[in-house]
Short mmCIF file of C-alpha atoms and ligand atoms in Angstrom, two decimals:
data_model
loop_
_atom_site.label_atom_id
_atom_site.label_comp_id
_atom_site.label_asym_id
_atom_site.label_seq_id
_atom_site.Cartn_x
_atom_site.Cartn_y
_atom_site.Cartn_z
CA UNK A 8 250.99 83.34 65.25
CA UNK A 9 247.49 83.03 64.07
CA UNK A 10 247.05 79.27 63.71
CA UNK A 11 244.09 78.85 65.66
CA UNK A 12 244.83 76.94 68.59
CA UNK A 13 243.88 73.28 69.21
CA UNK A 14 246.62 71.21 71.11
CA UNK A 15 247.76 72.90 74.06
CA UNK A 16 250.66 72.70 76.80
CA UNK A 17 250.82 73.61 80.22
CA UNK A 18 253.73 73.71 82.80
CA UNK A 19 254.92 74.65 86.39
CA UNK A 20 258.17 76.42 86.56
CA UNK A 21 260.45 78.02 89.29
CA UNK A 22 259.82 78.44 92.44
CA UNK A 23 256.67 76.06 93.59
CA UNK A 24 253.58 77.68 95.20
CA UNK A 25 250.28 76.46 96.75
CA UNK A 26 247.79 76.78 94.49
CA UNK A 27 249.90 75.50 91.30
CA UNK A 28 247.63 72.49 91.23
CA UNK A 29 244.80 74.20 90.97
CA UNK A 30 245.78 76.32 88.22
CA UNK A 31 246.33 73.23 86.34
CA UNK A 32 243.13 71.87 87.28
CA UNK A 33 241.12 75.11 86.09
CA UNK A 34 243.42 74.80 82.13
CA UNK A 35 242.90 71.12 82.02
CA UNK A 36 239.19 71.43 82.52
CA UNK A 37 238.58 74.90 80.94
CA UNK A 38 240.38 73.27 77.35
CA UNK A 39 238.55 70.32 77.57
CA UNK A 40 235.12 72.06 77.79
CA UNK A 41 236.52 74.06 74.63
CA UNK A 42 237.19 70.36 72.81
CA UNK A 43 241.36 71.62 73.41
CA UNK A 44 243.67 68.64 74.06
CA UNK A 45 245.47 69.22 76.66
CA UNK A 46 249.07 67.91 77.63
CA UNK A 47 251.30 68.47 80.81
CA UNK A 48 254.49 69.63 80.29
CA UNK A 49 256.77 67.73 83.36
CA UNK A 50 259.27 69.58 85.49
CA UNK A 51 258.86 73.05 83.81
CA UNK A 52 260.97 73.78 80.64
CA UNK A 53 263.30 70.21 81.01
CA UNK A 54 259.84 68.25 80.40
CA UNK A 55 259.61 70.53 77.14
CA UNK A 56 263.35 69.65 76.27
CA UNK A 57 263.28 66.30 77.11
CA UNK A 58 260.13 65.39 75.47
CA UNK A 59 258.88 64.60 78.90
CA UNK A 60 254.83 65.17 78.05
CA UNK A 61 251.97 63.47 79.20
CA UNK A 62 248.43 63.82 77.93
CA UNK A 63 246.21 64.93 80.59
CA UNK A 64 242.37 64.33 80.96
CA UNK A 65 239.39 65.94 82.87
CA UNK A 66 240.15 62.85 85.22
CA UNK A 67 244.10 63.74 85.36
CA UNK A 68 243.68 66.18 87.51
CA UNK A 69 240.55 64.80 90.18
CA UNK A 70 241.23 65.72 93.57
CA UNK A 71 244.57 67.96 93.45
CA UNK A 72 242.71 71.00 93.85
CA UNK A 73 243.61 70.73 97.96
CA UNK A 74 247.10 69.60 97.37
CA UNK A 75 250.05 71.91 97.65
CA UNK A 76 253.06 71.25 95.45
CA UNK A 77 252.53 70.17 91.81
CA UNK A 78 251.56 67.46 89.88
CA UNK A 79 253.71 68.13 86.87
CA UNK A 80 256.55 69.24 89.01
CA UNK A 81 258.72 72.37 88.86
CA UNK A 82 262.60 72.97 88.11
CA UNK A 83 264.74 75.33 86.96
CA UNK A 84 266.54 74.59 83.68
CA UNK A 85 269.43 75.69 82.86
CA UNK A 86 269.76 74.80 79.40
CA UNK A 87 265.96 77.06 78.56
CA UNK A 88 268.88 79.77 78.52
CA UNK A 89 270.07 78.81 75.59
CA UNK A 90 268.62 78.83 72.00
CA UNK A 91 269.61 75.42 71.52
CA UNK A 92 267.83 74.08 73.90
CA UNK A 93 264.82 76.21 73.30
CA UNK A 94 265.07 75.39 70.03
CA UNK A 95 264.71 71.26 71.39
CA UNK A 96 262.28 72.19 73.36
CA UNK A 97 260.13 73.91 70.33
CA UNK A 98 260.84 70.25 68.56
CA UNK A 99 259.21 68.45 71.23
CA UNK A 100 256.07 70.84 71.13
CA UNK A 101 255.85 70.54 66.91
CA UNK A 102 256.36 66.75 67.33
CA UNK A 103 252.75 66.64 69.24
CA UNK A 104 251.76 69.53 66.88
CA UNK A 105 251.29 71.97 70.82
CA UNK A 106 250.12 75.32 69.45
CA UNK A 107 250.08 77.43 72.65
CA UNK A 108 251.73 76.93 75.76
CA UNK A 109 250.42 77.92 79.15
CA UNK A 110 253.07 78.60 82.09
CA UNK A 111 252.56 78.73 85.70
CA UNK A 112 255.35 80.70 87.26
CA UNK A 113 257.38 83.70 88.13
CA UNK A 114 259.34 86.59 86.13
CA UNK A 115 262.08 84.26 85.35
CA UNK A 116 259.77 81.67 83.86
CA UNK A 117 257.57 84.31 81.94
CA UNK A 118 260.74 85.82 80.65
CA UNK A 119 261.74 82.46 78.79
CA UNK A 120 258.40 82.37 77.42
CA UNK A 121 258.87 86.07 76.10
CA UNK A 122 261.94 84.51 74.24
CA UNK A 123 260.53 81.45 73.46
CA UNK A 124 257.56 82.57 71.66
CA UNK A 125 258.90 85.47 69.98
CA UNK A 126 261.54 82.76 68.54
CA UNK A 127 259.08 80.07 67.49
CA UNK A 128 255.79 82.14 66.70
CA UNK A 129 254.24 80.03 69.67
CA UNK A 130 251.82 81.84 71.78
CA UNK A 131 252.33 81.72 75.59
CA UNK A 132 250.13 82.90 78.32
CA UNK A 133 252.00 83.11 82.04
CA UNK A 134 250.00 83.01 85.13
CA UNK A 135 251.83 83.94 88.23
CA UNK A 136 252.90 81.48 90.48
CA UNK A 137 255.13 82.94 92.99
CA UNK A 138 254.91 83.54 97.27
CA UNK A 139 256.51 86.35 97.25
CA UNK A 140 253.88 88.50 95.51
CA UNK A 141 256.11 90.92 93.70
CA UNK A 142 254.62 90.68 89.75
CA UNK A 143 253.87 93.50 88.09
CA UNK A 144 250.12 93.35 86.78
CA UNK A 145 248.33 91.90 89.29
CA UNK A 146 247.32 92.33 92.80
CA UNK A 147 247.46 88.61 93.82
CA UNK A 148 250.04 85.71 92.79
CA UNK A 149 249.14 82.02 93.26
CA UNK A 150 250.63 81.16 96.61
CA UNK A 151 250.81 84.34 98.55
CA UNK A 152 247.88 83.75 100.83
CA UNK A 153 248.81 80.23 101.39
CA UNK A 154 252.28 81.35 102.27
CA UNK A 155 251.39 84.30 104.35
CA UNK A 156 249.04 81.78 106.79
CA UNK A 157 251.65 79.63 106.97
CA UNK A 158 253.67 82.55 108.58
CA UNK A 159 251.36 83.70 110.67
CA UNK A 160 249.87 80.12 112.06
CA UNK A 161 253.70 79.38 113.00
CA UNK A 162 254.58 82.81 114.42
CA UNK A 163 251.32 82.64 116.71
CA UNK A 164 252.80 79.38 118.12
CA UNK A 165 256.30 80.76 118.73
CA UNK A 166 254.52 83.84 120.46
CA UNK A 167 252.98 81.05 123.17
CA UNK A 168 256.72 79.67 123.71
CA UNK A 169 258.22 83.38 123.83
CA UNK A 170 255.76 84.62 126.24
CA UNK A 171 256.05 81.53 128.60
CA UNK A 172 259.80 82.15 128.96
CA UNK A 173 259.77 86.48 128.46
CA UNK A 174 261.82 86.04 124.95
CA UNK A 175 262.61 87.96 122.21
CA UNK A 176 262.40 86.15 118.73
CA UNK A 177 263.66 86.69 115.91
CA UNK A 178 261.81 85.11 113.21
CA UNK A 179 262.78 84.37 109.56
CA UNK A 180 260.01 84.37 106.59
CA UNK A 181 260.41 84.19 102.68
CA UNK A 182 261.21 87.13 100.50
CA UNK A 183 264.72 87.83 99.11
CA UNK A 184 263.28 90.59 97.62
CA UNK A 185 260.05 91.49 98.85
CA UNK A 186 258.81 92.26 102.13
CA UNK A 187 255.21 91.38 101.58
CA UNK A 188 255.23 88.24 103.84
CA UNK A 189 256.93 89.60 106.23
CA UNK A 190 255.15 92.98 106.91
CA UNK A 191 251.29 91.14 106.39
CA UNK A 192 252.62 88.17 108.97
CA UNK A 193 254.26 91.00 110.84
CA UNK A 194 251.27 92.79 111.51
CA UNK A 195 248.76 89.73 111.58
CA UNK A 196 250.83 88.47 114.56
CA UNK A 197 251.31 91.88 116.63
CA UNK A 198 255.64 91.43 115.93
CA UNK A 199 257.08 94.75 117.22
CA UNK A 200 259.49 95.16 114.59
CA UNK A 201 259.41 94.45 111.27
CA UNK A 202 262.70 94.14 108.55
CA UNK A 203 262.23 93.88 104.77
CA UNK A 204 264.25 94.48 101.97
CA UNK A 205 262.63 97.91 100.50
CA UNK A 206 263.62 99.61 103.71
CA UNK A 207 267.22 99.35 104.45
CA UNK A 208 267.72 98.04 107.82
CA UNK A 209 268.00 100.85 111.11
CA UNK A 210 269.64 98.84 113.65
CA UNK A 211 270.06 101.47 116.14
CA UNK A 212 266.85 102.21 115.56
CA UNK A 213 265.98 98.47 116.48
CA UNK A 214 268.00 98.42 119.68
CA UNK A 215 266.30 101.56 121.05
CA UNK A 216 262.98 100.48 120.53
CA UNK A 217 264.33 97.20 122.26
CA UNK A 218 265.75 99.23 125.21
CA UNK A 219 262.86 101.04 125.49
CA UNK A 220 260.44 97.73 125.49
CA UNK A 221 262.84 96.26 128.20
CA UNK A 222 262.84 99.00 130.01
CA UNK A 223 258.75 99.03 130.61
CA UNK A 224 259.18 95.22 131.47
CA UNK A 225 257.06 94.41 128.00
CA UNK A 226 259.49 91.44 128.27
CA UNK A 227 257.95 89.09 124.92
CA UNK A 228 258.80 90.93 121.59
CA UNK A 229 258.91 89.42 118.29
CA UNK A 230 260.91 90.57 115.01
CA UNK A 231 260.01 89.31 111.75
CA UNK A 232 262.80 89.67 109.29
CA UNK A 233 262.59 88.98 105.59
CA UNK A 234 265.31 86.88 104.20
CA UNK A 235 266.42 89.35 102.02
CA UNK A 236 266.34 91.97 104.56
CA UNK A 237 269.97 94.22 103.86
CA UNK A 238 271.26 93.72 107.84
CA UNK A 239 271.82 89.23 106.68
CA UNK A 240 268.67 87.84 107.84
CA UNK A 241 267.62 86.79 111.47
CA UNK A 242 270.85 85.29 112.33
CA UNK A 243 272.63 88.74 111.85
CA UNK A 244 269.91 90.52 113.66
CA UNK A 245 269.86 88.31 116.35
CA UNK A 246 273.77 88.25 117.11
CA UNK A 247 273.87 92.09 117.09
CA UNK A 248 270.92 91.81 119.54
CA UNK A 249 272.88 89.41 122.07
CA UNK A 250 275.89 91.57 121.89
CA UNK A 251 274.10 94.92 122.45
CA UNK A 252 271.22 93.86 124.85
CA UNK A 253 272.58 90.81 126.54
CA UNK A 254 269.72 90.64 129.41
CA UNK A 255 267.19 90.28 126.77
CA UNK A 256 266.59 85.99 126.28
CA UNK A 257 266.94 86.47 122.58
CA UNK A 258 265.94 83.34 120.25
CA UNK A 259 265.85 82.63 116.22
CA UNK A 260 263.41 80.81 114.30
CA UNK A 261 264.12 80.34 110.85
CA UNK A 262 260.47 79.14 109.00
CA UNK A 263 262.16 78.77 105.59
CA UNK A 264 260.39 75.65 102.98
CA UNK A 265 257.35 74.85 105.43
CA UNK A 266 255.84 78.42 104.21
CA UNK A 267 256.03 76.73 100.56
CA UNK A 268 253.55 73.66 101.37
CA UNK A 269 249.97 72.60 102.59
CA UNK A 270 246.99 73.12 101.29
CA UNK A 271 246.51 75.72 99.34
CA UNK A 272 243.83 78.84 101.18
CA UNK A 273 240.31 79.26 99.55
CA UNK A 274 242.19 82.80 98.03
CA UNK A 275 244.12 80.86 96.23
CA UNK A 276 242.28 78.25 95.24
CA UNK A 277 239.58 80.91 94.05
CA UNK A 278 242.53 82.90 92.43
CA UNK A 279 243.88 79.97 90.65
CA UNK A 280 241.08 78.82 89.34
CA UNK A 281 239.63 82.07 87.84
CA UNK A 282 243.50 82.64 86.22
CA UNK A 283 243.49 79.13 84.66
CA UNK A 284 239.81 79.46 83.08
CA UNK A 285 240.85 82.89 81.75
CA UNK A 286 244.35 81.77 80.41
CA UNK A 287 242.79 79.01 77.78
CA UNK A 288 240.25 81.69 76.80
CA UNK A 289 243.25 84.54 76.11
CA UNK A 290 244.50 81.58 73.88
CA UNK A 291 241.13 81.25 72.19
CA UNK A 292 241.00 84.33 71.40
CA UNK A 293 244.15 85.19 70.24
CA UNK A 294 245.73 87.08 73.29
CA UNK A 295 248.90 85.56 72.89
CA UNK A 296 251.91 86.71 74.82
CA UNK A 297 250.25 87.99 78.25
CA UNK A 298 250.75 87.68 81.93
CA UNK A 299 246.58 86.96 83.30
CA UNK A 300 246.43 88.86 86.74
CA UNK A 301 243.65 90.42 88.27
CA UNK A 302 243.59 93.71 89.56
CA UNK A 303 240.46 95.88 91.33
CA UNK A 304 239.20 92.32 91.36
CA UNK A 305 238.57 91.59 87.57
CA UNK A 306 240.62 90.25 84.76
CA UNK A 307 243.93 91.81 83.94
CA UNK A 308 246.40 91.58 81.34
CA UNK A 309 249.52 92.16 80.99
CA UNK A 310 252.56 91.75 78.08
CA UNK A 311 255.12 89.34 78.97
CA UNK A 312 257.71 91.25 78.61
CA UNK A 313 256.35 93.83 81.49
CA UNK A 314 255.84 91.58 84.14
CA UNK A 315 258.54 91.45 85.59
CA UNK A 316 259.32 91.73 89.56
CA UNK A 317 258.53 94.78 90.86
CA UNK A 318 259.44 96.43 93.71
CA UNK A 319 256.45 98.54 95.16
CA UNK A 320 256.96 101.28 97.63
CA UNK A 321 255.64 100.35 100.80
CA UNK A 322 254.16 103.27 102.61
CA UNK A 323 254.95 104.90 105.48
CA UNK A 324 251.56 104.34 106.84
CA UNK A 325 252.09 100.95 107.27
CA UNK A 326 255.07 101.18 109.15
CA UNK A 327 253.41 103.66 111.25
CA UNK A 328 250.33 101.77 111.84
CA UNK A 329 253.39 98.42 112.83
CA UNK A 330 254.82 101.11 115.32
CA UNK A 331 251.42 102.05 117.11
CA UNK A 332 250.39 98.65 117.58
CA UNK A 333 253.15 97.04 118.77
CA UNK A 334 253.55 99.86 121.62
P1 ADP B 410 260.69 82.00 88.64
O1 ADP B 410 259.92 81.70 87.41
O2 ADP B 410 260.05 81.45 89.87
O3 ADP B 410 261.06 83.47 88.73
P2 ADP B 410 263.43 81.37 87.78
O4 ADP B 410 263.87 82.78 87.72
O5 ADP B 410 264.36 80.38 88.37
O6 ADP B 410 262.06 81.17 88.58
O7 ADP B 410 263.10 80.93 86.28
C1 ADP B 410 262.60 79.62 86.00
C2 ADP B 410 263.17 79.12 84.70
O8 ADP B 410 262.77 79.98 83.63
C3 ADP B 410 264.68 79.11 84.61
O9 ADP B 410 265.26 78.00 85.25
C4 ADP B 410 264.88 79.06 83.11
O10 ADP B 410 264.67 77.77 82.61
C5 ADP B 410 263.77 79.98 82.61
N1 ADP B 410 264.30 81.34 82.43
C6 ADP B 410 264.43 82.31 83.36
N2 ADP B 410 264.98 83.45 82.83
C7 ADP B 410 265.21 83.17 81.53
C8 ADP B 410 265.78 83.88 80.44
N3 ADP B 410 266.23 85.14 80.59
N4 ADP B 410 265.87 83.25 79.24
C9 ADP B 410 265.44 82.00 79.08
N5 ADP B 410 264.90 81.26 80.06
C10 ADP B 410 264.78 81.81 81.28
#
């Protein structure tokens, strides 16, 4: 693995996130400036298996640093499982003679590039692209903030309908395994109550605080439930609600794909671009095999292999401080 690197790839795979594009932007530009070429991999690992690769230029990639989504696409491939079609997908690489491969994803995609490059002796550098902010080895992911403002910019407008008509609302973000959207959205918008996945779900506890709130005539509450909250969602929530407190106007808002689009925030335009720059230099300089994060605000590193999805303890200070609040 120490051919020095000249030709490299880069990709978008998994779950989308704002702030993909300018991730690309930042490895386009950053290889150039190093005299790199630089080709984009389409529609994550199936681009790399079907040969689908474009070469991109400093002009490739004018203008998408605003735009959500991505310009090479994203999908999840099902045949990157196997070693046959890694092993196609390492034939595409050798036929443009791509010595190091950059991905923009989540645990899933850095975990075929673990495979991949221990396999084929190509070096891979993952930056993480993922909403839910639950990597290991960093303290931001590309598409978090973007996500999160989504949330709380739609949750703010259901809090004007709710207190018009004295409502309850149960509202739906992302995370079907972490509760960070949920509890910073939770908290940015004043919701009462709060469900996430790392706590299991109290609903007794739920319907007494509910009680309680009806009783002193504080008539406009709002839950926000992760998806992968262990009570079923919203929906669940809000039919054991209806049953239990059937005075209280109870409503459900599902936000679901709108918190994956739009422009990506300044955070994670900022975010993106500082990963991208620093993924082509970990290439230059032979740092092959690492997730770039960034943690106490500078430049971190860490192996493939460990970052993976992880599941931080949330403190009991925050759900304290959700509890005092919302009184
Ligand atoms: P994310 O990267 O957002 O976590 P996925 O878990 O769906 O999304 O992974 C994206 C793609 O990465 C998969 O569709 C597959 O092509 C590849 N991938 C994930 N896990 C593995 C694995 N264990 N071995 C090989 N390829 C994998």
């Amino acid at each position: 693995m120490q051919q020095k690197v000249s030709k490299i790839g880069v990709l978008t795979s998994g779950g989308d996130a704002p702030g993909m594009n300018a991730a690309v932007r930042a490895v386009v530009r950053t290889g150039i400036y190093y005299g790199l070429e630089v080709y984009g991999i389409m529609r994550g690992y199936s681009g790399m298996i079907e040969n689908d690769i474009v070469p991109l230029h400093s002009r490739s990639v004018a203008n998408i640093i605003q735009r959500g989504g991505t310009i090479l696409k994203t999908a999840r491939c099902k045949e990157f499982f196997e070693y046959e079609g890694r092993s196609r997908a390492f034939g595409s690489l050798k036929k443009l003679g791509i010595n190091g491969l950059i991905i923009i994803g989540g645990d899933g995609s850095f975990r075929g590039a673990h495979k991949f490059s221990t396999e084929f002796q190509i070096p891979c550098i993952g930056l993480p692209g993922t909403i839910d902010k639950d990597i290991a080895g960093t303290d931001f992911t590309i598409g978090f903030d973007t996500a999160v403002n989504t949330a709380v910019e739609a949750i703010d407008k259901i809090r004007d309908t709710a207190d018009a008509h004295d409502r309850l609302f149960v509202i739906e973000v992302m995370g079907r395994d972490a509760g960070y959207i949920a509890l910073h959205s939770g908290i940015a918008t004043g919701a009462e109550n709060i469900l996430i996945p790392e706590r299991k779900t109290d609903i007794e506890e739920l319907i007494s605080s509910l009680q309680e709130k009806e009783k002193r005539k504080k008539l406009v509450n709002l839950v926000v439930v992760a998806e992968g909250d262990n009570y079923g969602g919203a929906e669940e929530v809000a039919k054991v609600v209806k049953q239990r407190l059937p005075n209280i106007d109870t409503k459900v808002c599902i936000l679901g794909h709108i918190q994956r689009g739009g422009s990506p925030s300044c955070i994670d335009r900022v975010i993106a671009s500082r990963m991208g720059y620093s993924a082509v230099e970990c290439l230059l300089e032979g740092k092959f095999n690492v997730m770039v994060g960034i943690v106490n605000n500078k430049m971190h590193f860490t192996p493939l292999e460990k970052a993976v999805k992880a599941k931080q303890k949330i403190s009991d200070d925050w759900l304290r401080i959700i509890k005092i609040l919302a009184s």
